[in-house]
Tab-separated table of C-alpha atoms in Angstrom:
chain	number	residue	atom	x	y	z
A	1	MET	CA	23.732	-34.468	36.265
A	2	PRO	CA	21.747	-32.069	34.028
A	3	ASN	CA	22.894	-31.572	30.461
A	4	ILE	CA	24.397	-28.110	30.302
A	5	ASN	CA	25.632	-28.412	26.734
A	6	VAL	CA	24.316	-25.753	24.413
A	7	TYR	CA	25.000	-25.146	20.756
A	8	TYR	CA	25.294	-21.761	19.101
A	9	VAL	CA	24.628	-21.851	15.366
A	10	LEU	CA	25.652	-18.753	13.423
A	11	PHE	CA	24.436	-17.764	9.970
A	12	HIS	CA	25.634	-15.112	7.546
A	13	THR	CA	22.457	-13.053	7.622
A	14	ILE	CA	19.429	-12.604	9.837
A	15	HIS	CA	17.315	-13.672	6.884
A	16	ASP	CA	18.849	-17.153	7.126
A	17	VAL	CA	18.355	-17.203	10.917
A	18	LEU	CA	14.657	-16.539	10.382
A	19	ARG	CA	14.421	-19.140	7.611
A	20	VAL	CA	15.814	-21.679	10.084
A	21	GLU	CA	13.424	-20.449	12.771
A	22	LYS	CA	10.521	-21.103	10.401
A	23	ILE	CA	11.766	-24.640	9.749
A	24	LEU	CA	12.282	-25.376	13.450
A	25	LYS	CA	8.769	-24.157	14.237
A	26	GLN	CA	7.365	-26.377	11.479
A	27	HIS	CA	9.129	-29.369	13.064
A	28	GLY	CA	8.173	-28.434	16.619
A	29	LEU	CA	11.788	-28.176	17.737
A	30	SER	CA	12.741	-25.920	20.638
A	31	TYR	CA	15.273	-23.143	20.133
A	32	GLU	CA	16.149	-19.640	21.241
A	33	LEU	CA	17.240	-16.638	19.217
A	34	VAL	CA	20.003	-14.911	21.143
A	35	PRO	CA	22.582	-12.200	20.476
A	36	VAL	CA	25.710	-13.637	18.881
A	37	PRO	CA	28.231	-14.202	21.727
A	38	ARG	CA	30.939	-11.601	21.259
A	39	ASN	CA	33.741	-14.146	21.553
A	40	LEU	CA	32.331	-16.058	18.570
A	41	SER	CA	31.805	-13.249	16.110
A	42	SER	CA	31.854	-9.491	15.867
A	43	ASP	CA	28.434	-9.553	14.182
A	44	CYS	CA	25.828	-7.382	15.807
A	45	GLY	CA	23.037	-9.792	14.979
A	46	ILE	CA	21.440	-12.880	16.417
A	47	CYS	CA	22.086	-16.593	16.277
A	48	LEU	CA	20.368	-19.809	17.156
A	49	LYS	CA	20.814	-21.408	20.591
A	50	LEU	CA	19.887	-25.079	20.812
A	51	HIS	CA	19.804	-27.351	23.829
A	52	ASN	CA	19.104	-30.446	21.739
A	53	GLU	CA	21.648	-32.596	20.021
A	54	ILE	CA	22.772	-30.701	16.943
A	55	GLY	CA	22.599	-33.684	14.588
A	56	CYS	CA	18.858	-33.284	14.016
A	57	LEU	CA	19.378	-29.766	12.634
A	58	TRP	CA	21.575	-30.502	9.626
A	59	PRO	CA	19.113	-32.515	7.506
A	60	LEU	CA	16.625	-29.665	7.851
A	61	LEU	CA	18.932	-27.095	6.225
A	62	PRO	CA	19.550	-28.272	2.675
A	63	ASP	CA	20.247	-24.856	1.135
A	64	ILE	CA	21.077	-22.653	4.084
A	65	GLU	CA	24.765	-22.100	4.713
A	66	VAL	CA	25.844	-22.276	8.343
A	67	ALA	CA	28.613	-19.812	9.117
A	68	ARG	CA	29.749	-21.447	12.331
A	69	CYS	CA	28.564	-23.883	15.004
A	70	VAL	CA	29.977	-23.917	18.524
A	71	LEU	CA	29.333	-26.168	21.533
A	72	PHE	CA	29.470	-24.577	24.981
A	73	ASP	CA	29.926	-27.274	27.639
A	74	GLY	CA	29.711	-24.954	30.620
A	75	ASN	CA	33.402	-24.169	30.598
A	76	GLU	CA	34.577	-23.537	27.095
A	77	TYR	CA	33.438	-22.993	23.540
A	78	ILE	CA	34.348	-25.806	21.180
A	79	SER	CA	33.958	-25.492	17.398
A	80	VAL	CA	31.732	-28.150	15.889
A	81	GLN	CA	32.656	-29.469	12.484
A	82	LEU	CA	29.933	-28.711	9.970
A	83	PRO	CA	28.570	-31.630	7.946
B	1	MET	CA	-14.404	12.601	-3.092
B	2	ILE	CA	-13.557	10.073	-5.783
B	3	TYR	CA	-9.954	8.924	-6.043
B	4	LEU	CA	-9.034	7.657	-9.506
B	5	ASP	CA	-5.254	7.954	-9.367
B	6	ASN	CA	-4.344	4.461	-8.203
B	7	ALA	CA	-1.658	4.148	-10.887
B	8	ALA	CA	0.263	6.802	-8.921
B	9	THR	CA	-0.447	5.175	-5.557
B	10	SER	CA	-3.373	3.200	-4.221
B	11	PHE	CA	-5.829	4.919	-1.930
B	12	PRO	CA	-7.506	4.008	0.310
B	13	LYS	CA	-5.490	1.147	1.760
B	14	PRO	CA	-7.131	-1.950	3.240
B	15	LYS	CA	-7.545	-2.084	7.016
B	16	GLU	CA	-4.843	-4.780	7.169
B	17	THR	CA	-2.299	-2.214	5.924
B	18	ILE	CA	-3.227	0.223	8.677
B	19	GLU	CA	-3.311	-2.493	11.363
B	20	HIS	CA	0.145	-3.860	10.525
B	21	LEU	CA	1.621	-0.376	10.232
B	22	THR	CA	0.069	0.731	13.532
B	23	ARG	CA	1.205	-2.417	15.303
B	24	PHE	CA	4.778	-1.864	14.148
B	25	VAL	CA	4.909	1.803	15.039
B	26	THR	CA	3.174	1.453	18.411
B	27	THR	CA	4.385	-1.885	19.750
B	28	VAL	CA	7.464	-3.076	17.825
B	29	GLY	CA	9.536	-0.157	16.622
B	30	GLY	CA	12.961	-1.879	16.761
B	31	ASN	CA	15.706	-1.696	14.163
B	32	PRO	CA	15.781	-5.076	12.386
B	33	GLY	CA	18.954	-7.137	12.296
B	34	ARG	CA	20.923	-4.643	14.331
B	35	SER	CA	20.459	-5.910	17.879
B	36	GLY	CA	19.648	-9.097	19.719
B	37	HIS	CA	16.689	-7.784	21.683
B	38	LYS	CA	13.105	-8.832	21.247
B	39	LEU	CA	11.930	-5.716	19.419
B	40	SER	CA	14.753	-5.884	16.904
B	41	ILE	CA	14.060	-9.571	16.257
B	42	GLU	CA	10.329	-8.906	15.882
B	43	ALA	CA	11.053	-6.158	13.328
B	44	ALA	CA	13.249	-8.611	11.409
B	45	ARG	CA	10.443	-11.198	11.479
B	46	ILE	CA	8.056	-8.688	9.898
B	47	ILE	CA	10.521	-8.127	7.042
B	48	PHE	CA	11.065	-11.868	6.699
B	49	ASP	CA	7.327	-12.569	6.503
B	50	ALA	CA	6.786	-9.812	3.908
B	51	ARG	CA	9.680	-11.166	1.817
B	52	GLU	CA	8.326	-14.706	1.906
B	53	LYS	CA	4.798	-13.612	0.962
B	54	LEU	CA	6.098	-11.516	-1.931
B	55	VAL	CA	8.169	-14.396	-3.277
B	56	ASP	CA	5.078	-16.620	-3.154
B	57	LEU	CA	3.055	-13.984	-4.994
B	58	ILE	CA	5.513	-13.830	-7.912
B	59	HIS	CA	6.119	-17.588	-7.997
B	60	ALA	CA	9.805	-17.263	-7.246
B	61	LYS	CA	11.769	-19.638	-5.051
B	62	ARG	CA	14.409	-17.905	-2.993
B	63	SER	CA	13.245	-15.234	-0.607
B	64	GLU	CA	16.792	-13.993	0.059
B	65	ARG	CA	16.898	-12.847	-3.573
B	66	LEU	CA	13.988	-10.469	-2.992
B	67	VAL	CA	15.607	-7.143	-2.160
B	68	PHE	CA	13.733	-4.181	-0.699
B	69	THR	CA	14.403	-0.739	-2.152
B	70	ALA	CA	12.965	2.753	-1.714
B	71	ASN	CA	10.666	2.518	-4.762
B	72	GLY	CA	10.243	1.041	-8.221
B	73	THR	CA	12.657	3.594	-9.628
B	74	GLU	CA	15.445	2.483	-7.305
B	75	SER	CA	14.762	-1.153	-8.224
B	76	LEU	CA	15.135	-0.330	-11.929
B	77	ASN	CA	18.255	1.745	-11.269
B	78	LEU	CA	19.804	-1.143	-9.351
B	79	ALA	CA	19.150	-3.520	-12.256
B	80	ILE	CA	20.152	-1.160	-15.075
B	81	LEU	CA	23.152	0.593	-13.517
B	82	GLY	CA	24.263	-2.601	-11.816
B	83	LEU	CA	24.252	-4.845	-14.872
B	84	LEU	CA	25.279	-2.741	-17.875
B	85	ASP	CA	28.948	-2.040	-18.623
B	86	ALA	CA	30.787	0.076	-21.169
B	87	ASN	CA	30.628	-2.284	-24.140
B	88	ASP	CA	27.113	-3.537	-23.518
B	89	HIS	CA	23.946	-2.814	-25.445
B	90	ALA	CA	20.410	-2.737	-24.071
B	91	VAL	CA	17.022	-3.017	-25.744
B	92	THR	CA	13.892	-1.406	-24.439
B	93	THR	CA	10.511	-0.212	-25.725
B	94	SER	CA	8.839	3.064	-26.510
B	95	LEU	CA	6.393	2.620	-23.629
B	96	GLU	CA	9.008	2.924	-20.893
B	97	HIS	CA	8.850	5.219	-17.917
B	98	ASN	CA	11.647	7.700	-17.228
B	99	SER	CA	12.843	5.385	-14.460
B	100	VAL	CA	14.150	3.210	-17.306
B	101	MET	CA	15.036	5.847	-19.900
B	102	ARG	CA	16.965	8.191	-17.605
B	103	PRO	CA	19.358	5.527	-16.269
B	104	LEU	CA	19.890	4.370	-19.881
B	105	MET	CA	20.596	7.925	-21.050
B	106	TYR	CA	22.951	8.404	-18.100
B	107	LEU	CA	24.876	5.236	-18.987
B	108	LYS	CA	25.091	6.314	-22.618
B	109	ALA	CA	26.582	9.670	-21.632
B	110	ARG	CA	28.859	8.290	-18.922
B	111	CYS	CA	30.373	5.247	-20.573
B	112	GLY	CA	28.828	4.817	-23.997
B	113	VAL	CA	26.364	2.022	-23.191
B	114	GLU	CA	24.157	1.942	-26.269
B	115	HIS	CA	20.481	1.161	-26.291
B	116	THR	CA	17.828	0.547	-28.920
B	117	VAL	CA	14.221	1.570	-28.379
B	118	VAL	CA	11.761	-0.773	-30.086
B	119	GLN	CA	8.772	1.198	-31.278
B	120	CYS	CA	5.462	-0.144	-29.972
B	121	ARG	CA	2.297	0.248	-32.024
B	122	PRO	CA	-0.108	3.045	-31.021
B	123	ASP	CA	-2.299	0.402	-29.363
B	124	GLY	CA	0.670	-0.539	-27.175
B	125	ALA	CA	1.489	-3.884	-28.785
B	126	LEU	CA	5.152	-4.829	-29.033
B	127	ASP	CA	6.274	-6.100	-32.439
B	128	MET	CA	8.248	-9.286	-31.755
B	129	GLU	CA	9.989	-9.103	-35.132
B	130	ALA	CA	11.173	-5.582	-34.385
B	131	LEU	CA	12.375	-6.816	-30.998
B	132	THR	CA	14.310	-9.618	-32.689
B	133	ARG	CA	15.887	-7.146	-35.154
B	134	ALA	CA	16.961	-4.890	-32.278
B	135	MET	CA	19.002	-7.638	-30.614
B	136	ARG	CA	22.786	-7.495	-31.098
B	137	LYS	CA	25.627	-9.786	-30.133
B	138	ASN	CA	26.457	-7.557	-27.191
B	139	THR	CA	22.862	-7.033	-26.009
B	140	LYS	CA	23.073	-7.749	-22.304
B	141	ALA	CA	19.575	-6.838	-21.143
B	142	VAL	CA	16.086	-6.252	-22.474
B	143	ILE	CA	14.017	-3.935	-20.297
B	144	ILE	CA	10.270	-4.254	-20.684
B	145	ASN	CA	7.405	-2.334	-19.175
B	146	HIS	CA	5.072	-5.131	-18.117
B	147	GLY	CA	2.075	-2.830	-17.800
B	148	SER	CA	1.971	0.669	-19.205
B	149	ASN	CA	1.417	3.481	-16.703
B	150	VAL	CA	-0.149	5.498	-19.543
B	151	ILE	CA	-2.488	3.115	-21.396
B	152	GLY	CA	-2.539	-0.013	-19.222
B	153	THR	CA	-1.294	-2.326	-21.977
B	154	THR	CA	0.421	-5.444	-20.677
B	155	GLN	CA	3.261	-7.198	-22.495
B	156	PRO	CA	3.680	-11.003	-22.783
B	157	LEU	CA	6.834	-11.520	-20.732
B	158	GLY	CA	7.094	-15.255	-21.416
B	159	GLU	CA	6.905	-14.732	-25.170
B	160	ILE	CA	9.453	-11.928	-24.977
B	161	LYS	CA	11.851	-14.143	-23.012
B	162	ARG	CA	11.546	-16.849	-25.662
B	163	VAL	CA	12.465	-14.276	-28.332
B	164	ILE	CA	15.494	-12.892	-26.472
B	165	GLY	CA	16.840	-16.247	-25.251
B	166	ASP	CA	19.660	-16.002	-22.730
B	167	THR	CA	19.694	-12.211	-22.683
B	168	ILE	CA	18.680	-10.856	-19.273
B	169	LEU	CA	14.998	-9.881	-19.098
B	170	ILE	CA	14.345	-6.980	-16.728
B	171	ALA	CA	10.626	-6.404	-16.201
B	172	ASP	CA	9.111	-3.228	-14.800
B	173	ALA	CA	6.056	-4.564	-12.978
B	174	CYS	CA	5.107	-1.413	-11.060
B	175	GLN	CA	1.640	-1.299	-12.643
B	176	THR	CA	0.964	-5.022	-12.758
B	177	ILE	CA	2.067	-6.613	-9.511
B	178	GLY	CA	-0.975	-7.185	-7.323
B	179	SER	CA	-3.269	-6.581	-10.302
B	180	VAL	CA	-2.492	-9.520	-12.574
B	181	PRO	CA	-0.652	-12.804	-11.976
B	182	ILE	CA	3.127	-12.726	-12.362
B	183	ASP	CA	5.058	-15.970	-12.655
B	184	MET	CA	8.846	-15.613	-12.531
B	185	ASP	CA	9.299	-19.330	-13.011
B	186	ARG	CA	6.891	-19.923	-15.906
B	187	ASP	CA	7.937	-16.793	-17.817
B	188	ASN	CA	11.661	-17.061	-17.026
B	189	ILE	CA	11.834	-13.473	-15.843
B	190	ASP	CA	15.379	-12.675	-14.737
B	191	VAL	CA	14.903	-9.437	-12.808
B	192	LEU	CA	11.519	-8.186	-11.620
B	193	CYS	CA	11.320	-4.563	-10.434
B	194	PHE	CA	8.296	-3.049	-8.739
B	195	SER	CA	6.939	-0.598	-6.218
B	196	CYS	CA	5.009	-1.777	-3.160
B	197	HIS	CA	2.595	1.126	-2.622
B	198	LYS	CA	0.337	0.632	-5.638
B	199	SER	CA	-1.620	-2.597	-6.013
B	200	LEU	CA	0.333	-4.247	-3.184
B	201	PHE	CA	-1.244	-1.715	-0.787
B	202	GLY	CA	1.871	-0.796	1.192
B	203	ILE	CA	2.458	2.828	2.122
B	204	GLN	CA	4.722	5.021	-0.002
B	205	GLY	CA	8.512	4.764	0.135
B	206	LEU	CA	8.972	1.085	-0.642
B	207	GLY	CA	9.920	-0.932	-3.701
B	208	ALA	CA	11.507	-4.309	-4.331
B	209	VAL	CA	13.468	-6.249	-6.907
B	210	TYR	CA	13.775	-10.004	-7.363
B	211	ILE	CA	17.100	-11.054	-8.887
B	212	ARG	CA	17.293	-14.563	-10.285
B	213	GLU	CA	20.205	-16.807	-9.271
B	214	GLY	CA	23.253	-16.339	-11.480
B	215	ILE	CA	22.564	-12.643	-12.036
B	216	ASP	CA	24.803	-10.420	-9.987
B	217	PRO	CA	24.341	-6.662	-10.415
B	218	ARG	CA	26.707	-4.267	-8.670
B	219	PRO	CA	25.084	-2.795	-5.548
B	220	LEU	CA	23.862	0.792	-5.715
B	221	LYS	CA	24.695	1.475	-2.067
B	222	PHE	CA	27.246	0.276	0.421
B	223	GLY	CA	27.174	0.325	4.210
B	224	GLY	CA	26.057	-1.305	7.412
B	225	THR	CA	24.062	-4.510	7.200
B	226	GLY	CA	24.304	-5.884	10.737
B	227	SER	CA	26.263	-8.810	9.268
B	228	LYS	CA	30.014	-9.370	8.836
B	229	SER	CA	30.551	-6.246	10.884
B	230	GLU	CA	34.266	-6.984	11.249
B	231	SER	CA	34.731	-6.550	7.489
B	232	MET	CA	34.942	-3.246	5.651
B	233	GLU	CA	33.825	-4.992	2.450
B	234	GLN	CA	30.166	-5.218	1.431
B	235	PRO	CA	28.857	-8.771	2.086
B	236	ASP	CA	28.469	-10.927	-1.016
B	237	PHE	CA	25.381	-12.801	0.215
B	238	LEU	CA	21.805	-11.698	-0.319
B	239	PRO	CA	19.770	-9.816	0.686
B	240	ASP	CA	22.529	-8.007	2.630
B	241	ARG	CA	24.587	-7.365	-0.527
B	242	TYR	CA	21.918	-4.935	-1.731
B	243	GLU	CA	20.238	-3.842	1.502
B	244	CYS	CA	22.195	-1.594	3.807
B	245	GLY	CA	21.298	1.118	6.239
B	246	THR	CA	18.118	1.039	8.287
B	247	PRO	CA	15.292	-0.295	6.110
B	248	ASN	CA	11.849	1.268	5.844
B	249	THR	CA	10.359	-1.213	8.299
B	250	PRO	CA	7.096	0.735	8.816
B	251	ALA	CA	6.453	0.565	5.078
B	252	ILE	CA	7.408	-3.113	4.985
B	253	ALA	CA	4.992	-3.767	7.884
B	254	SER	CA	2.261	-2.000	5.916
B	255	LEU	CA	3.150	-4.099	2.877
B	256	LEU	CA	2.773	-7.248	4.964
B	257	GLY	CA	-0.727	-6.034	5.764
B	258	GLY	CA	-1.415	-5.381	2.084
B	259	LEU	CA	-0.186	-8.838	1.106
B	260	THR	CA	-2.327	-10.394	3.834
B	261	PHE	CA	-5.333	-8.595	2.338
B	262	ILE	CA	-4.479	-9.837	-1.181
B	263	GLU	CA	-4.187	-13.390	0.139
B	264	LYS	CA	-7.590	-13.144	1.820
B	265	GLU	CA	-9.311	-11.653	-1.224
B	266	GLY	CA	-7.523	-13.860	-3.761
B	267	LEU	CA	-5.552	-12.414	-6.659
B	268	GLY	CA	-8.004	-13.933	-9.144
B	269	ARG	CA	-10.862	-11.940	-7.670
B	270	ILE	CA	-8.794	-8.741	-7.685
B	271	THR	CA	-7.775	-9.282	-11.316
B	272	ALA	CA	-11.386	-9.900	-12.346
B	273	ARG	CA	-12.628	-6.806	-10.531
B	274	LYS	CA	-9.971	-4.599	-12.109
B	275	LYS	CA	-10.761	-5.946	-15.545
B	276	ALA	CA	-14.448	-5.181	-14.965
B	277	LEU	CA	-13.566	-1.634	-13.883
B	278	ARG	CA	-11.476	-1.134	-17.008
B	279	GLU	CA	-14.260	-2.390	-19.236
B	280	LYS	CA	-16.904	-0.279	-17.510
B	281	LEU	CA	-14.764	2.818	-17.872
B	282	LEU	CA	-13.961	2.192	-21.539
B	283	ARG	CA	-17.616	1.515	-22.310
B	284	GLY	CA	-18.706	4.664	-20.495
B	285	LEU	CA	-16.044	6.835	-22.094
B	286	SER	CA	-17.002	5.629	-25.571
B	287	GLY	CA	-20.486	7.086	-25.029
B	288	ILE	CA	-19.306	10.612	-24.263
B	289	GLU	CA	-18.994	13.120	-27.052
B	290	HIS	CA	-15.508	14.562	-27.722
B	291	VAL	CA	-13.744	11.692	-25.887
B	292	ILE	CA	-10.793	9.909	-27.518
B	293	THR	CA	-9.339	6.941	-25.624
B	294	TYR	CA	-5.877	5.541	-26.278
B	295	GLY	CA	-4.486	2.029	-26.207
B	296	SER	CA	-6.314	-1.071	-27.261
B	297	ARG	CA	-9.315	-3.075	-26.207
B	298	THR	CA	-8.289	-6.119	-28.158
B	299	ILE	CA	-4.983	-7.007	-26.565
B	300	ASP	CA	-5.046	-8.358	-23.049
B	301	ALA	CA	-4.665	-4.971	-21.411
B	302	ASN	CA	-6.260	-5.781	-18.117
B	303	VAL	CA	-4.580	-3.137	-16.003
B	304	PRO	CA	-7.156	-0.467	-15.196
B	305	VAL	CA	-5.077	2.471	-16.396
B	306	ILE	CA	-6.841	4.445	-19.117
B	307	SER	CA	-5.730	7.544	-20.968
B	308	PHE	CA	-8.161	9.801	-22.775
B	309	ASN	CA	-8.560	13.322	-24.051
B	310	LEU	CA	-11.463	15.615	-24.856
B	311	THR	CA	-11.079	17.027	-28.337
B	312	ASN	CA	-12.437	20.370	-27.154
B	313	LYS	CA	-10.292	20.834	-24.020
B	314	LEU	CA	-6.692	20.524	-22.856
B	315	PRO	CA	-6.019	17.640	-20.450
B	316	SER	CA	-4.944	20.119	-17.778
B	317	GLU	CA	-8.320	21.868	-18.050
B	318	VAL	CA	-10.166	18.561	-17.738
B	319	GLY	CA	-8.095	17.643	-14.677
B	320	TYR	CA	-8.773	21.036	-13.130
B	321	GLN	CA	-12.506	20.771	-13.629
B	322	LEU	CA	-12.605	17.213	-12.268
B	323	ASN	CA	-10.577	18.360	-9.263
B	324	GLN	CA	-13.148	21.082	-8.598
B	325	ARG	CA	-15.741	18.306	-8.424
B	326	GLU	CA	-13.457	16.385	-6.007
B	327	ILE	CA	-12.605	13.749	-8.594
B	328	TYR	CA	-8.886	13.076	-8.601
B	329	VAL	CA	-7.103	11.914	-11.749
B	330	ARG	CA	-3.677	12.570	-13.238
B	331	VAL	CA	-2.969	14.674	-16.316
B	332	GLY	CA	0.113	15.275	-18.462
B	333	LEU	CA	2.913	12.920	-19.496
B	334	MET	CA	3.047	10.635	-16.427
B	335	CYS	CA	6.883	10.606	-16.626
B	336	ALA	CA	6.663	8.609	-19.875
B	337	PRO	CA	7.233	11.022	-22.792
B	338	MET	CA	8.041	8.249	-25.291
B	339	ALA	CA	4.786	6.480	-24.466
B	340	HIS	CA	2.930	9.668	-25.374
B	341	LYS	CA	4.898	9.951	-28.617
B	342	THR	CA	3.861	6.351	-29.305
B	343	ILE	CA	0.155	7.060	-28.860
B	344	GLY	CA	0.352	10.505	-30.485
B	345	THR	CA	-0.321	12.682	-27.444
B	346	PHE	CA	3.066	14.346	-26.939
B	347	PRO	CA	3.631	17.012	-25.562
B	348	ALA	CA	0.237	17.869	-24.089
B	349	GLY	CA	-0.319	14.382	-22.690
B	350	THR	CA	-3.605	12.895	-21.616
B	351	VAL	CA	-6.014	12.599	-18.725
B	352	ARG	CA	-5.275	9.332	-16.955
B	353	VAL	CA	-7.946	7.636	-14.941
B	354	SER	CA	-6.923	4.666	-12.803
B	355	PRO	CA	-9.490	3.091	-10.494
B	356	GLY	CA	-8.417	0.729	-7.748
B	357	TYR	CA	-9.805	-2.400	-6.167
B	358	PHE	CA	-11.979	-0.349	-3.815
B	359	THR	CA	-13.468	1.851	-6.551
B	360	THR	CA	-17.218	1.274	-6.778
B	361	ASP	CA	-19.421	1.156	-9.858
B	362	ALA	CA	-21.272	4.177	-8.487
B	363	GLU	CA	-18.020	6.156	-8.391
B	364	ILE	CA	-17.291	5.277	-12.016
B	365	ASP	CA	-20.834	6.389	-12.960
B	366	HIS	CA	-20.345	9.646	-11.052
B	367	PHE	CA	-17.026	10.288	-12.812
B	368	LEU	CA	-18.539	9.579	-16.236
B	369	GLU	CA	-21.435	11.930	-15.582
B	370	ALA	CA	-19.062	14.681	-14.427
B	371	LEU	CA	-16.951	14.194	-17.545
B	372	ARG	CA	-20.041	14.335	-19.729
B	373	LEU	CA	-20.903	17.739	-18.238
B	374	ILE	CA	-17.343	18.999	-18.667
B	375	ALA	CA	-17.291	17.837	-22.291
B	376	GLU	CA	-20.565	19.605	-23.053
B	377	HIS	CA	-19.498	23.018	-21.732
């Protein structure tokens, strides 16, 4: 059965999203920048969508504050506790 | 045509400026940070890249603390109006531009913020003992013109910061950034204000300010940021706290081109070329009868901004005659009346000649020959 889990990682500002994008590119990690799902936030900006396990992301973000992280398992959105 | 007014704005711009600007206007065009589509994201990436390059250039650490503004004046207004309160005192120098003096005069009239102007010497040097004497218990900020837009004199920011200690150092780097090295970290500069259309080679309508961590000026403007849209309060995180409304992305794209050019050329090479232009001009001017130059050759005034007068003509007449020969300089007070009082040229002002990185030796020779003819007749 294919893994349909995806993570949405939200940041306070698009500047932080792009800082994370730069880091992910440097580490060769795959990601997408997508509009923030409306049920997660009323922000009009973008967030990170990851298909990988989220654990590898946290050590890469020492000084970037994550606003929210949510797992979508195909049925529902589940808040992920931030480290 | 010979353009010698680069202290007002640089011209021409490098091809990288035009290429980045054209690419944005013709193929990107989106509003950054406002939508999730590809063009909006690409516009945001351009701003991000420009911010990161600028922070590298000034040896700062946190790109989110680099805030884009409309111009150097807005950057200085943000720092001065945003940091000084009713019972505060500020210190500044007699070489400042009106973009420093007018906000200070406004604050004095509005809420009694006092300021002390430290008199610089006619050669532009700042007396550190006079600076020390000007400091009071309630001095909150010292505002220093890093490079004079009248005589090109640069001030030693690191030494000044050592003298003023924990007091906030606000530096006006409009004439120095992109011309000489600036090191926020080494010199402990707290707030660095500058325009982006001079030696950074962006187009007009863009400035920036870097605000060190722990310094928190009030914003000048409030409004939409694309973030925290559910809240009617201004966000407290940077850069959104100070950047609202649609930014000048075309100008920022052009700046990215300008910064790319500076990276390719190397700042050291640019600094050396500008110093050589300054020296060539000063040497040439000293050989022309009736010419008086202002400022100093002995202090490290390596910004190629030179003021002079002809003893037998008004500066406006000299500017007019140069203009007729398609040589473009600036004349008058250059929005810095106190600087002219300092060098003894108030109220008539001076002729200011400011070559840029693309100015050739042949153009300087042509200008000097034209001036020689004007001086003789």
